[in-house]
Short mmCIF file of N, CA and C in Angstrom, two decimals:
data_model
loop_
_atom_site.label_atom_id
_atom_site.label_comp_id
_atom_site.label_asym_id
_atom_site.label_seq_id
_atom_site.Cartn_x
_atom_site.Cartn_y
_atom_site.Cartn_z
N MET A 1 171.11 26.68 190.10
CA MET A 1 172.35 26.90 189.02
C MET A 1 171.33 27.32 188.06
N LEU A 2 171.94 28.39 186.68
CA LEU A 2 171.17 29.20 185.91
C LEU A 2 171.04 28.71 184.72
N SER A 3 169.69 28.51 184.12
CA SER A 3 169.45 28.08 182.71
C SER A 3 170.51 28.36 181.61
N PRO A 4 170.77 27.88 180.51
CA PRO A 4 171.33 28.11 179.60
C PRO A 4 170.94 29.17 178.75
N ASN A 5 169.97 29.60 178.94
CA ASN A 5 168.64 30.84 178.57
C ASN A 5 168.53 31.80 179.10
N ARG A 6 169.13 31.76 180.36
CA ARG A 6 169.02 32.54 181.27
C ARG A 6 170.21 33.96 181.45
N SER A 7 170.27 34.96 181.12
CA SER A 7 171.37 35.78 181.78
C SER A 7 171.59 35.82 183.20
N SER A 8 172.70 36.26 183.46
CA SER A 8 173.17 36.63 184.86
C SER A 8 173.20 38.19 185.08
N SER A 9 172.89 38.15 185.91
CA SER A 9 173.15 40.04 186.73
C SER A 9 174.20 40.65 186.81
N GLN A 10 175.05 39.72 187.14
CA GLN A 10 176.83 40.33 187.18
C GLN A 10 177.15 40.62 185.52
N THR A 11 177.71 41.80 186.08
CA THR A 11 178.83 42.35 184.61
C THR A 11 179.98 41.90 185.08
N ARG A 12 180.58 42.46 183.86
CA ARG A 12 182.04 41.70 183.96
C ARG A 12 182.97 42.95 183.21
N ARG A 13 183.89 43.27 183.65
CA ARG A 13 184.99 44.39 183.03
C ARG A 13 185.36 43.77 180.97
N ASP A 14 185.37 44.77 180.44
CA ASP A 14 185.51 44.36 179.04
C ASP A 14 186.47 43.59 178.62
N LEU A 15 188.00 44.03 179.15
CA LEU A 15 188.63 42.93 178.92
C LEU A 15 189.33 42.33 180.63
N PRO A 16 188.77 41.20 180.46
CA PRO A 16 189.12 40.62 182.38
C PRO A 16 190.44 39.87 181.77
N GLU A 17 191.21 39.97 180.96
CA GLU A 17 192.71 39.22 180.42
C GLU A 17 193.56 40.55 181.23
N THR A 18 193.13 41.45 181.34
CA THR A 18 194.30 42.81 181.56
C THR A 18 194.56 42.76 183.31
N ALA A 19 195.89 42.66 183.69
CA ALA A 19 195.92 42.61 184.96
C ALA A 19 195.96 43.91 185.73
N VAL A 20 195.55 45.18 184.96
CA VAL A 20 195.18 46.30 185.72
C VAL A 20 193.95 47.12 185.21
N ASP A 21 193.15 47.12 186.73
CA ASP A 21 191.62 47.01 186.80
C ASP A 21 191.41 48.84 186.91
N THR A 22 190.54 49.14 186.03
CA THR A 22 190.25 50.47 185.64
C THR A 22 188.99 51.34 186.46
N HIS A 23 188.23 50.36 187.36
CA HIS A 23 187.15 50.62 188.06
C HIS A 23 187.19 52.20 189.11
N PRO A 24 186.31 53.26 188.80
CA PRO A 24 186.51 54.24 189.48
C PRO A 24 186.98 54.20 191.12
N ARG A 25 186.67 52.92 191.52
CA ARG A 25 187.18 52.72 193.18
C ARG A 25 188.28 52.46 193.48
N CYS A 26 189.10 51.80 192.13
CA CYS A 26 189.97 51.05 192.07
C CYS A 26 191.15 52.29 191.95
N LEU A 27 190.82 53.10 191.14
CA LEU A 27 191.83 54.02 190.73
C LEU A 27 191.50 55.29 191.91
N GLU A 28 190.41 55.16 192.69
CA GLU A 28 190.59 55.98 193.97
C GLU A 28 191.61 55.45 195.28
N MET A 29 191.38 54.11 195.12
CA MET A 29 192.31 53.31 195.88
C MET A 29 193.84 53.68 195.58
N ALA A 30 194.20 53.45 194.24
CA ALA A 30 195.31 53.34 194.22
C ALA A 30 195.96 55.05 194.44
N GLU A 31 195.43 55.68 193.41
CA GLU A 31 195.81 57.12 194.84
C GLU A 31 196.14 57.21 195.75
N ALA A 32 194.85 56.71 196.57
CA ALA A 32 195.04 56.69 198.32
C ALA A 32 196.15 56.00 198.80
N MET A 33 196.47 55.09 197.90
CA MET A 33 197.72 54.03 198.10
C MET A 33 199.01 55.08 197.58
N ARG A 34 198.67 55.81 197.27
CA ARG A 34 200.38 56.58 196.53
C ARG A 34 200.48 57.43 197.46
N ASP A 35 199.33 58.13 198.51
CA ASP A 35 199.41 59.52 199.27
C ASP A 35 199.80 58.43 200.47
N LEU A 36 199.15 57.47 200.88
CA LEU A 36 199.62 56.81 201.97
C LEU A 36 200.84 56.05 201.91
N PHE A 37 201.71 55.81 200.82
CA PHE A 37 202.78 55.57 200.75
C PHE A 37 203.93 56.60 200.95
N ALA A 38 203.22 57.81 200.60
CA ALA A 38 204.02 59.00 200.64
C ALA A 38 204.42 59.44 201.88
N VAL A 39 203.34 59.01 202.65
CA VAL A 39 203.05 59.71 203.98
C VAL A 39 203.99 58.95 205.03
N ALA A 40 203.68 57.60 205.35
CA ALA A 40 203.96 56.56 205.74
C ALA A 40 204.79 55.08 205.52
N GLY A 41 204.85 55.57 204.52
CA GLY A 41 206.08 54.66 203.37
C GLY A 41 205.63 53.17 203.84
N GLY A 42 204.52 53.17 203.45
CA GLY A 42 203.52 51.58 203.19
C GLY A 42 202.22 51.99 203.83
N VAL A 43 201.72 51.00 203.52
CA VAL A 43 200.06 50.98 203.37
C VAL A 43 199.73 49.75 203.76
N ARG A 44 198.36 49.80 204.94
CA ARG A 44 198.16 48.60 205.88
C ARG A 44 196.75 48.80 205.79
N PRO A 45 195.82 47.45 205.36
CA PRO A 45 194.61 47.67 205.41
C PRO A 45 193.73 48.77 206.06
N GLU A 46 194.02 48.70 207.28
CA GLU A 46 193.44 49.56 208.25
C GLU A 46 193.52 50.99 207.68
N ASP A 47 194.58 51.53 207.15
CA ASP A 47 194.92 52.80 206.06
C ASP A 47 193.67 52.84 205.61
N LEU A 48 193.72 51.98 204.56
CA LEU A 48 192.49 51.95 203.43
C LEU A 48 191.27 52.05 203.77
N VAL A 49 190.96 51.48 204.97
CA VAL A 49 189.52 51.41 205.85
C VAL A 49 189.31 52.74 206.65
N SER A 50 190.25 53.64 206.72
CA SER A 50 190.18 54.69 207.27
C SER A 50 190.08 55.57 206.03
N ASN A 51 190.74 55.60 205.48
CA ASN A 51 190.48 56.51 203.90
C ASN A 51 188.76 56.18 203.21
N GLY A 52 187.93 55.19 203.68
CA GLY A 52 186.66 55.00 203.25
C GLY A 52 186.43 54.20 202.14
N PHE A 53 187.37 53.14 202.46
CA PHE A 53 187.27 51.67 201.92
C PHE A 53 186.41 50.59 202.69
N THR A 54 186.08 49.58 201.90
CA THR A 54 185.50 48.80 202.78
C THR A 54 186.50 47.31 202.36
N THR A 55 185.76 46.58 203.32
CA THR A 55 186.69 45.66 203.33
C THR A 55 186.56 44.63 201.79
N ALA A 56 185.40 44.46 201.28
CA ALA A 56 185.03 43.91 200.09
C ALA A 56 185.96 44.85 199.08
N GLU A 57 185.81 45.78 199.33
CA GLU A 57 186.43 46.62 197.84
C GLU A 57 188.10 46.99 198.05
N ILE A 58 188.75 46.28 199.31
CA ILE A 58 189.98 46.51 199.49
C ILE A 58 190.48 44.64 198.69
N ILE A 59 189.77 44.00 199.45
CA ILE A 59 189.72 42.32 198.61
C ILE A 59 189.89 42.75 196.96
N GLU A 60 188.82 43.27 196.42
CA GLU A 60 188.87 43.49 195.07
C GLU A 60 189.50 44.30 194.31
N PHE A 61 190.31 45.08 194.82
CA PHE A 61 190.93 45.79 194.03
C PHE A 61 192.31 46.31 194.70
N ARG A 62 192.66 45.69 195.70
CA ARG A 62 193.83 45.82 196.24
C ARG A 62 195.24 45.70 195.45
N ASP A 63 195.00 44.56 194.47
CA ASP A 63 196.65 44.20 193.84
C ASP A 63 196.48 45.15 192.66
N SER A 64 195.05 45.23 192.11
CA SER A 64 195.27 46.16 191.00
C SER A 64 195.62 47.58 191.02
N ALA A 65 195.10 48.32 192.12
CA ALA A 65 195.51 49.23 192.65
C ALA A 65 196.67 49.90 193.22
N ALA A 66 197.35 48.86 193.60
CA ALA A 66 198.55 48.91 194.04
C ALA A 66 199.52 48.95 192.63
N ASN A 67 199.25 47.92 191.90
CA ASN A 67 199.93 48.42 190.33
C ASN A 67 199.66 49.45 189.50
N LEU A 68 198.87 49.80 189.99
CA LEU A 68 198.15 51.17 189.25
C LEU A 68 198.80 52.30 190.05
N ALA A 69 199.15 52.16 191.17
CA ALA A 69 199.73 53.17 191.93
C ALA A 69 201.68 53.07 191.58
N ALA A 70 201.93 51.91 191.95
CA ALA A 70 203.37 51.65 191.31
C ALA A 70 203.37 52.34 189.71
N LEU A 71 202.84 52.54 188.55
CA LEU A 71 202.76 52.46 187.55
C LEU A 71 202.88 54.10 187.13
N ALA A 72 202.01 54.59 188.30
CA ALA A 72 201.89 56.23 188.48
C ALA A 72 202.93 56.47 188.96
N SER A 73 203.63 56.07 189.49
CA SER A 73 204.86 56.68 190.85
C SER A 73 206.35 56.60 189.93
N THR A 74 206.22 55.88 188.95
CA THR A 74 207.34 55.66 188.15
C THR A 74 207.69 56.54 187.07
N LYS A 75 208.85 56.89 186.76
CA LYS A 75 208.69 57.88 185.90
C LYS A 75 210.06 57.01 184.98
N GLN A 76 209.58 57.30 183.73
CA GLN A 76 210.77 56.31 182.74
C GLN A 76 211.61 57.62 182.09
N ILE A 77 212.93 57.40 182.41
CA ILE A 77 213.98 58.71 181.92
C ILE A 77 214.43 57.91 181.40
N THR A 78 214.76 58.66 179.83
CA THR A 78 215.61 58.23 179.07
C THR A 78 216.52 59.04 178.81
N ILE A 79 218.15 59.08 178.63
CA ILE A 79 218.95 59.55 178.62
C ILE A 79 219.08 59.51 176.85
N ARG A 80 219.71 61.18 177.07
CA ARG A 80 219.77 61.66 175.56
C ARG A 80 220.81 61.54 174.79
N PRO A 81 220.83 61.14 173.63
CA PRO A 81 222.36 60.60 173.38
C PRO A 81 223.46 62.12 173.03
N ASP A 82 224.63 62.09 173.56
CA ASP A 82 225.25 62.94 173.70
C ASP A 82 225.53 63.96 172.28
N LEU A 83 225.83 64.93 172.74
CA LEU A 83 225.98 65.89 171.49
C LEU A 83 227.30 66.26 171.50
N LEU A 84 227.67 67.07 170.00
CA LEU A 84 229.02 67.26 170.21
C LEU A 84 229.58 68.12 171.23
N GLU A 85 228.84 69.05 172.18
CA GLU A 85 229.67 69.62 173.25
C GLU A 85 229.52 68.81 174.01
N ASP A 86 228.84 68.06 174.34
CA ASP A 86 228.90 67.09 175.33
C ASP A 86 230.04 66.01 175.36
N MET A 87 230.59 65.25 174.48
CA MET A 87 231.35 64.90 173.85
C MET A 87 232.51 65.23 174.48
N ILE A 88 232.83 66.52 173.36
CA ILE A 88 234.27 67.49 174.35
C ILE A 88 234.28 67.43 175.45
N GLU A 89 233.14 67.89 176.07
CA GLU A 89 233.42 67.99 177.24
C GLU A 89 233.47 66.88 178.30
N LYS A 90 232.72 65.65 178.12
CA LYS A 90 233.06 64.73 178.29
C LYS A 90 234.86 63.98 178.43
N ALA A 91 234.88 64.20 177.19
CA ALA A 91 236.80 63.93 176.78
C ALA A 91 237.56 64.88 177.35
N ARG A 92 237.45 66.14 177.50
CA ARG A 92 238.02 67.12 178.18
C ARG A 92 238.43 66.65 179.78
N HIS A 93 237.30 65.73 180.26
CA HIS A 93 237.17 65.63 181.78
C HIS A 93 237.76 64.08 182.01
N ALA A 94 238.04 63.28 180.78
CA ALA A 94 238.11 61.77 181.19
C ALA A 94 237.25 61.33 182.56
N ALA A 95 236.33 61.09 182.82
CA ALA A 95 235.45 60.28 183.96
C ALA A 95 235.57 58.86 183.59
N PRO A 96 235.97 57.74 184.13
CA PRO A 96 235.72 56.31 183.19
C PRO A 96 234.14 56.11 183.51
N ASN A 97 233.32 56.84 184.61
CA ASN A 97 231.77 56.41 184.46
C ASN A 97 231.14 56.88 183.44
N ARG A 98 231.71 57.92 182.79
CA ARG A 98 231.20 58.73 181.77
C ARG A 98 231.09 59.18 180.31
N PRO A 99 231.47 57.55 179.67
CA PRO A 99 231.70 57.78 178.28
C PRO A 99 230.77 58.70 177.53
N PRO A 100 231.54 59.09 176.16
CA PRO A 100 230.61 59.80 175.29
C PRO A 100 230.15 59.20 174.16
N LEU A 101 228.43 59.17 174.48
CA LEU A 101 228.22 57.77 173.45
C LEU A 101 227.04 58.71 172.71
N PRO A 102 227.29 58.90 171.39
CA PRO A 102 226.27 59.68 170.69
C PRO A 102 225.16 58.41 170.21
N GLY A 103 224.38 58.98 169.49
CA GLY A 103 222.90 58.70 169.16
C GLY A 103 222.71 57.02 169.07
N ASP A 104 223.52 56.42 168.01
CA ASP A 104 223.09 54.89 167.75
C ASP A 104 224.32 54.15 168.66
N ALA A 105 225.14 54.96 169.43
CA ALA A 105 226.26 54.35 170.14
C ALA A 105 225.91 53.24 171.39
N GLN A 106 226.00 51.85 171.10
CA GLN A 106 225.83 51.36 173.01
C GLN A 106 227.28 50.96 173.62
N PRO A 107 226.34 51.27 174.78
CA PRO A 107 227.84 50.50 175.91
C PRO A 107 228.42 49.51 175.94
N THR A 108 229.02 48.78 174.94
CA THR A 108 229.57 47.26 174.68
C THR A 108 230.56 47.47 176.08
N GLN A 109 231.04 46.04 176.15
CA GLN A 109 232.23 46.16 176.86
C GLN A 109 233.31 46.62 176.29
N SER A 110 233.23 46.34 174.46
CA SER A 110 235.00 47.01 174.39
C SER A 110 234.69 48.28 174.17
N LEU A 111 233.58 48.88 174.03
CA LEU A 111 233.91 49.81 173.67
C LEU A 111 233.98 50.77 175.40
N LEU A 112 233.76 50.27 176.25
CA LEU A 112 233.93 50.92 177.48
C LEU A 112 235.54 50.68 178.09
N GLN A 113 236.05 49.12 177.74
CA GLN A 113 237.29 49.29 177.54
C GLN A 113 238.57 50.44 177.07
N ALA A 114 237.81 50.31 175.79
CA ALA A 114 238.37 51.73 174.87
C ALA A 114 238.52 53.11 175.78
N TRP A 115 237.34 53.23 176.61
CA TRP A 115 236.99 54.58 177.16
C TRP A 115 237.94 54.13 178.36
N GLY A 116 238.30 53.11 178.94
CA GLY A 116 238.89 53.32 180.30
C GLY A 116 240.51 53.51 179.76
N GLU A 117 241.06 53.01 178.67
CA GLU A 117 242.27 53.02 178.24
C GLU A 117 242.29 54.36 177.93
N TYR A 118 242.01 55.19 177.27
CA TYR A 118 241.84 56.77 176.92
C TYR A 118 241.84 57.74 178.75
N CYS A 119 240.78 57.21 179.42
CA CYS A 119 241.02 57.62 181.22
C CYS A 119 242.21 58.11 181.45
N ALA A 120 242.50 56.34 181.75
CA ALA A 120 244.47 56.26 182.25
C ALA A 120 244.99 57.18 181.17
N SER A 121 245.30 56.87 179.92
CA SER A 121 246.33 57.58 179.37
C SER A 121 246.26 59.09 179.57
N ARG A 122 244.75 59.76 179.99
CA ARG A 122 244.98 60.97 180.45
C ARG A 122 245.54 61.34 181.69
N GLY A 123 244.99 60.33 182.50
CA GLY A 123 245.81 60.09 183.88
C GLY A 123 246.91 60.09 184.29
N ALA A 124 247.39 59.64 183.26
CA ALA A 124 248.97 59.54 183.38
C ALA A 124 249.59 60.85 182.78
N LEU A 125 248.68 61.21 181.46
CA LEU A 125 249.54 62.64 180.68
C LEU A 125 249.36 63.92 182.22
N LEU A 126 248.60 64.00 183.09
CA LEU A 126 248.05 64.62 184.03
C LEU A 126 249.20 64.37 185.13
N LEU A 127 249.76 63.18 185.64
CA LEU A 127 250.97 62.93 186.49
C LEU A 127 251.98 63.33 185.80
N ASP A 128 252.66 62.62 184.62
CA ASP A 128 253.69 63.35 184.06
C ASP A 128 253.76 63.64 182.54
N PRO A 129 253.28 64.97 182.30
CA PRO A 129 253.49 65.60 181.36
C PRO A 129 254.70 65.85 180.26
N TRP A 130 254.80 64.52 179.32
CA TRP A 130 255.77 65.07 178.19
C TRP A 130 255.05 64.33 176.86
N SER A 131 255.82 65.10 175.91
CA SER A 131 255.10 65.05 174.21
C SER A 131 254.57 63.49 174.05
N GLY A 132 255.21 62.46 174.43
CA GLY A 132 254.94 61.10 174.05
C GLY A 132 253.66 60.67 175.04
N GLN A 133 253.47 61.12 176.17
CA GLN A 133 252.47 61.04 176.70
C GLN A 133 251.11 61.53 175.74
N ARG A 134 251.47 62.97 175.69
CA ARG A 134 250.35 63.43 175.08
C ARG A 134 250.00 63.05 173.72
N GLU A 135 250.73 62.72 172.78
CA GLU A 135 250.31 61.97 171.60
C GLU A 135 249.59 60.29 171.93
N ARG A 136 250.06 59.88 172.87
CA ARG A 136 249.65 58.46 173.25
C ARG A 136 248.04 58.90 173.54
N CYS A 137 248.03 59.91 174.21
CA CYS A 137 246.73 60.27 174.77
C CYS A 137 245.73 60.40 173.38
N ILE A 138 246.19 61.76 172.83
CA ILE A 138 245.52 61.68 171.61
C ILE A 138 245.11 60.64 170.56
N SER A 139 246.11 59.37 170.62
CA SER A 139 246.11 58.46 169.64
C SER A 139 244.90 57.63 170.25
N VAL A 140 244.58 57.45 171.74
CA VAL A 140 244.05 56.85 171.91
C VAL A 140 242.35 57.00 172.48
N LEU A 141 242.37 58.57 172.51
CA LEU A 141 241.01 58.74 171.93
C LEU A 141 240.50 58.81 170.60
N ALA A 142 241.61 59.12 169.96
CA ALA A 142 241.04 58.72 168.46
C ALA A 142 240.73 57.22 168.14
N GLY A 143 241.42 56.64 168.91
CA GLY A 143 240.54 55.06 168.72
C GLY A 143 239.73 54.95 169.35
N TYR A 144 239.47 55.40 170.27
CA TYR A 144 237.99 55.30 170.75
C TYR A 144 236.97 55.99 170.32
N LEU A 145 237.36 57.11 169.63
CA LEU A 145 236.05 57.62 168.33
C LEU A 145 235.81 56.95 166.95
N ASP A 146 237.21 56.34 167.12
CA ASP A 146 236.84 55.48 165.61
C ASP A 146 235.69 54.41 166.11
N ARG A 147 235.28 54.25 167.26
CA ARG A 147 234.31 52.93 167.59
C ARG A 147 233.42 53.44 167.17
N LEU A 148 233.40 54.68 167.69
CA LEU A 148 231.79 55.02 167.40
C LEU A 148 231.06 55.62 166.01
N PRO A 149 229.76 55.52 166.21
CA PRO A 149 228.99 55.92 164.86
C PRO A 149 229.04 57.53 164.80
N ILE A 150 230.11 58.02 164.58
CA ILE A 150 229.99 59.52 164.26
C ILE A 150 230.63 59.92 162.93
N PHE A 151 230.43 61.09 162.47
CA PHE A 151 231.06 61.87 160.99
C PHE A 151 232.75 62.06 161.38
N PRO A 152 233.65 62.09 160.50
CA PRO A 152 234.74 62.05 160.98
C PRO A 152 235.07 63.76 160.95
N THR A 153 234.00 64.70 160.83
CA THR A 153 234.09 66.04 161.23
C THR A 153 233.77 66.24 162.57
N ILE A 154 233.08 65.29 163.43
CA ILE A 154 232.67 65.20 164.59
C ILE A 154 233.59 64.67 164.97
N ARG A 155 234.60 63.90 165.13
CA ARG A 155 235.83 63.22 165.61
C ARG A 155 236.80 64.07 165.86
N THR A 156 237.44 64.96 164.23
CA THR A 156 238.19 65.56 164.29
C THR A 156 237.78 67.02 165.24
N ASN A 157 236.71 67.58 165.60
CA ASN A 157 236.13 68.38 166.42
C ASN A 157 236.59 68.01 167.59
N VAL A 158 236.34 66.94 167.94
CA VAL A 158 236.33 66.83 169.66
C VAL A 158 237.87 66.73 169.57
N ILE A 159 238.33 65.49 168.82
CA ILE A 159 240.40 65.66 168.95
C ILE A 159 240.45 67.06 169.07
N LYS A 160 240.26 67.63 168.33
CA LYS A 160 240.79 69.21 168.36
C LYS A 160 240.68 70.27 169.68
N ALA A 161 239.73 69.77 169.68
CA ALA A 161 238.95 70.78 171.41
C ALA A 161 239.95 70.07 172.70
N VAL A 162 239.99 68.87 172.18
CA VAL A 162 240.54 68.00 173.61
C VAL A 162 242.10 68.64 173.51
N GLU A 163 242.74 68.63 172.11
CA GLU A 163 244.25 69.04 172.64
C GLU A 163 244.08 70.33 172.88
N ALA A 164 243.58 71.08 172.30
CA ALA A 164 243.40 72.91 172.69
C ALA A 164 243.38 72.65 174.45
N ALA A 165 242.42 71.71 174.88
CA ALA A 165 242.21 71.72 176.71
C ALA A 165 243.41 71.09 177.27
N MET A 166 244.35 70.30 176.50
CA MET A 166 245.47 69.70 177.34
C MET A 166 246.73 70.67 177.82
N PRO A 167 247.43 69.91 178.90
CA PRO A 167 248.66 70.67 179.10
C PRO A 167 249.63 70.92 177.88
N GLN A 168 250.30 71.74 177.76
CA GLN A 168 250.99 72.43 176.59
C GLN A 168 252.51 71.32 177.25
N VAL A 169 253.11 70.48 176.34
CA VAL A 169 254.22 70.30 177.00
C VAL A 169 255.32 70.42 176.08
N HIS A 170 256.31 70.58 176.37
CA HIS A 170 257.74 70.68 175.80
C HIS A 170 258.49 69.29 175.99
N GLN A 171 259.47 68.98 174.64
CA GLN A 171 260.39 67.93 174.93
C GLN A 171 261.55 68.12 175.46
#
């Protein structure tokens, strides 16, 4: 047992609370794990031994190295908000799974339902083109756009562009 005045020869990491180890061998193991996983679809202890890691290193660093490998292999993809051109294109094609969502819009249930109503009215117009269907389609689109945090000018531009792309019908 060590006396209170004697220090230990062991060194501790700077932040022992962190879940990720930054020891050089841990970083090497993480890179080896990424390579092994890419080639074989998994990492076995035997694979790490054949890459030059000792059993003690594997026991000490495997969890931290696996976390580092996963972090390095994962990309965070953020979807950019729709610009005016994107909103027009999406409204022209009216795909139920692709609603136009500008900057501050969150895809809430009511918003998605309003978009679904527009897509249904757009489909009805394509199946049975007549002036009442066309007016209803524009009205439903306007209702959807009213729910979005956009300027009235943008709303008007989207509606005009979609109207121009819609089939012309006669009474």
